[in-house]
Amino acid sequence: MERRNDAAPANVVWHAASVTRERRERLNGHHAIVVWFTGLSGAGKSTIAHAVEEALHREGRRTFVFDGDNVRHGLCADLGFSADDRRENLRRVGEMSRLFIEAGVIALTAFISPYRDDRERVRAIVGADNLREVYVKCPLDVCESRDVKGMYRRARAGEIREFTGISSPYEPPEAPDLEVDTSVLSLAECVERVLQLIEPAIAFGPAGEAST
Ligand code: ADP
């Protein structure tokens, strides 16, 4: 896919690849897609994303999980948690996800991504057809009681500023492709529902065609 950017320096030239997304998908035996998990910290995004990846990988699918914490150690290590930095964080992840789509991979992203606008921007970068949004829903008090990384306790103690759900807003998706409530469903049930969402998007049609 060609994607020129007017903001890129004039001496930067887009190189067309002869190995295309379609050819990579044909080699992989499935289509590429981005599965975008959003929800509060501790809702279960990472746990579900990795469990879904495990299931897909066992079936021979090409996958990759972008985990919020891991990305912030490298690609986005220079960014904080202000609204502007969160936007830039997600823009980079959106661009990276788009490259993974071109690489023919099923990319699973686990970011709080609290702002609707930012998620819409990611959808525009990746392309709506290439993205499925999964709202990992869980009441704040349940996330807080899990307190997987001790972050809620620290946020309540005022040690972490701009913590989503405590001192920074979370805007739930209005029309996600899937909603899983991890306070009600088991992990296995959540994984099953995500797999049911993904399967039709990655499967080749009856003719075995590889184009989306
Ligand atoms: P997030 O990535 O959203 O911050 P994590 O996946 O790191 O959240 O943590 C979620 C916690 O909730 C884990 O300790 C996980 O074992 C637990 N949990 C309980 N029920 C579920 C479920 N149905 N789906 C996912 N995680 C669950």
mmCIF file with all atom_site columns, C-alpha atoms and ligand atoms in Angstrom, residues 40-48 146 148-149 182 185-187 190, ligand 1:
data_model
loop_
_atom_site.group_PDB
_atom_site.id
_atom_site.type_symbol
_atom_site.label_atom_id
_atom_site.label_alt_id
_atom_site.label_comp_id
_atom_site.label_asym_id
_atom_site.label_entity_id
_atom_site.label_seq_id
_atom_site.pdbx_PDB_ins_code
_atom_site.Cartn_x
_atom_site.Cartn_y
_atom_site.Cartn_z
_atom_site.occupancy
_atom_site.B_iso_or_equiv
_atom_site.pdbx_formal_charge
_atom_site.auth_seq_id
_atom_site.auth_comp_id
_atom_site.auth_asym_id
_atom_site.auth_atom_id
_atom_site.pdbx_PDB_model_num
ATOM   1  C CA  . LEU A 1 40  ? -9.238  0.674   32.491 1.00 0.00 ? 40  LEU A CA  1
ATOM   2  C CA  . SER A 1 41  ? -5.938  -0.421  33.974 1.00 0.00 ? 41  SER A CA  1
ATOM   3  C CA  . GLY A 1 42  ? -6.466  -3.889  35.412 1.00 0.00 ? 42  GLY A CA  1
ATOM   4  C CA  . ALA A 1 43  ? -9.563  -4.543  33.291 1.00 0.00 ? 43  ALA A CA  1
ATOM   5  C CA  . GLY A 1 44  ? -7.814  -7.478  31.590 1.00 0.00 ? 44  GLY A CA  1
ATOM   6  C CA  . LYS A 1 45  ? -6.576  -6.122  28.228 1.00 0.00 ? 45  LYS A CA  1
ATOM   7  C CA  . SER A 1 46  ? -3.078  -7.646  28.419 1.00 0.00 ? 46  SER A CA  1
ATOM   8  C CA  . THR A 1 47  ? -4.264  -10.924 29.887 1.00 0.00 ? 47  THR A CA  1
ATOM   9  C CA  . ILE A 1 48  ? -6.876  -11.394 27.158 1.00 0.00 ? 48  ILE A CA  1
ATOM   10 C CA  . ARG A 1 146 ? -7.297  -6.439  41.593 1.00 0.00 ? 146 ARG A CA  1
ATOM   11 C CA  . VAL A 1 148 ? -2.361  -5.897  39.517 1.00 0.00 ? 148 VAL A CA  1
ATOM   12 C CA  . LYS A 1 149 ? 0.620   -3.556  39.693 1.00 0.00 ? 149 LYS A CA  1
ATOM   13 C CA  . THR A 1 182 ? -14.283 -9.317  32.864 1.00 0.00 ? 182 THR A CA  1
ATOM   14 C CA  . LEU A 1 185 ? -17.068 -13.504 32.202 1.00 0.00 ? 185 LEU A CA  1
ATOM   15 C CA  . SER A 1 186 ? -14.175 -15.897 32.777 1.00 0.00 ? 186 SER A CA  1
ATOM   16 C CA  . LEU A 1 187 ? -10.923 -15.369 30.903 1.00 0.00 ? 187 LEU A CA  1
ATOM   17 C CA  . CYS A 1 190 ? -13.570 -13.557 26.947 1.00 0.00 ? 190 CYS A CA  1
HETATM 18 P P1  . ADP B 2 .   ? -4.807  -4.485  31.857 1.00 0.00 ? 1   ADP B P1  1
HETATM 19 O O1  . ADP B 2 .   ? -3.916  -4.982  30.764 1.00 0.00 ? 1   ADP B O1  1
HETATM 20 O O2  . ADP B 2 .   ? -6.180  -4.142  31.365 1.00 0.00 ? 1   ADP B O2  1
HETATM 21 O O3  . ADP B 2 .   ? -4.196  -3.393  32.675 1.00 0.00 ? 1   ADP B O3  1
HETATM 22 P P2  . ADP B 2 .   ? -4.174  -6.993  33.119 1.00 0.00 ? 1   ADP B P2  1
HETATM 23 O O4  . ADP B 2 .   ? -4.465  -7.987  32.051 1.00 0.00 ? 1   ADP B O4  1
HETATM 24 O O5  . ADP B 2 .   ? -2.744  -6.603  33.352 1.00 0.00 ? 1   ADP B O5  1
HETATM 25 O O6  . ADP B 2 .   ? -5.068  -5.695  32.882 1.00 0.00 ? 1   ADP B O6  1
HETATM 26 O O7  . ADP B 2 .   ? -4.748  -7.503  34.507 1.00 0.00 ? 1   ADP B O7  1
HETATM 27 C C1  . ADP B 2 .   ? -6.055  -8.033  34.630 1.00 0.00 ? 1   ADP B C1  1
HETATM 28 C C2  . ADP B 2 .   ? -6.142  -8.876  35.895 1.00 0.00 ? 1   ADP B C2  1
HETATM 29 O O8  . ADP B 2 .   ? -7.499  -9.353  36.014 1.00 0.00 ? 1   ADP B O8  1
HETATM 30 C C3  . ADP B 2 .   ? -5.252  -10.098 35.851 1.00 0.00 ? 1   ADP B C3  1
HETATM 31 O O9  . ADP B 2 .   ? -4.716  -10.318 37.150 1.00 0.00 ? 1   ADP B O9  1
HETATM 32 C C4  . ADP B 2 .   ? -6.232  -11.214 35.465 1.00 0.00 ? 1   ADP B C4  1
HETATM 33 O O10 . ADP B 2 .   ? -5.809  -12.468 35.971 1.00 0.00 ? 1   ADP B O10 1
HETATM 34 C C5  . ADP B 2 .   ? -7.504  -10.769 36.152 1.00 0.00 ? 1   ADP B C5  1
HETATM 35 N N1  . ADP B 2 .   ? -8.748  -11.272 35.539 1.00 0.00 ? 1   ADP B N1  1
HETATM 36 C C6  . ADP B 2 .   ? -9.804  -11.786 36.206 1.00 0.00 ? 1   ADP B C6  1
HETATM 37 N N2  . ADP B 2 .   ? -10.794 -12.150 35.373 1.00 0.00 ? 1   ADP B N2  1
HETATM 38 C C7  . ADP B 2 .   ? -10.363 -11.854 34.120 1.00 0.00 ? 1   ADP B C7  1
HETATM 39 C C8  . ADP B 2 .   ? -10.949 -12.010 32.834 1.00 0.00 ? 1   ADP B C8  1
HETATM 40 N N3  . ADP B 2 .   ? -12.170 -12.514 32.651 1.00 0.00 ? 1   ADP B N3  1
HETATM 41 N N4  . ADP B 2 .   ? -10.241 -11.580 31.759 1.00 0.00 ? 1   ADP B N4  1
HETATM 42 C C9  . ADP B 2 .   ? -9.006  -11.043 31.919 1.00 0.00 ? 1   ADP B C9  1
HETATM 43 N N5  . ADP B 2 .   ? -8.398  -10.873 33.118 1.00 0.00 ? 1   ADP B N5  1
HETATM 44 C C10 . ADP B 2 .   ? -9.060  -11.284 34.222 1.00 0.00 ? 1   ADP B C10 1
#
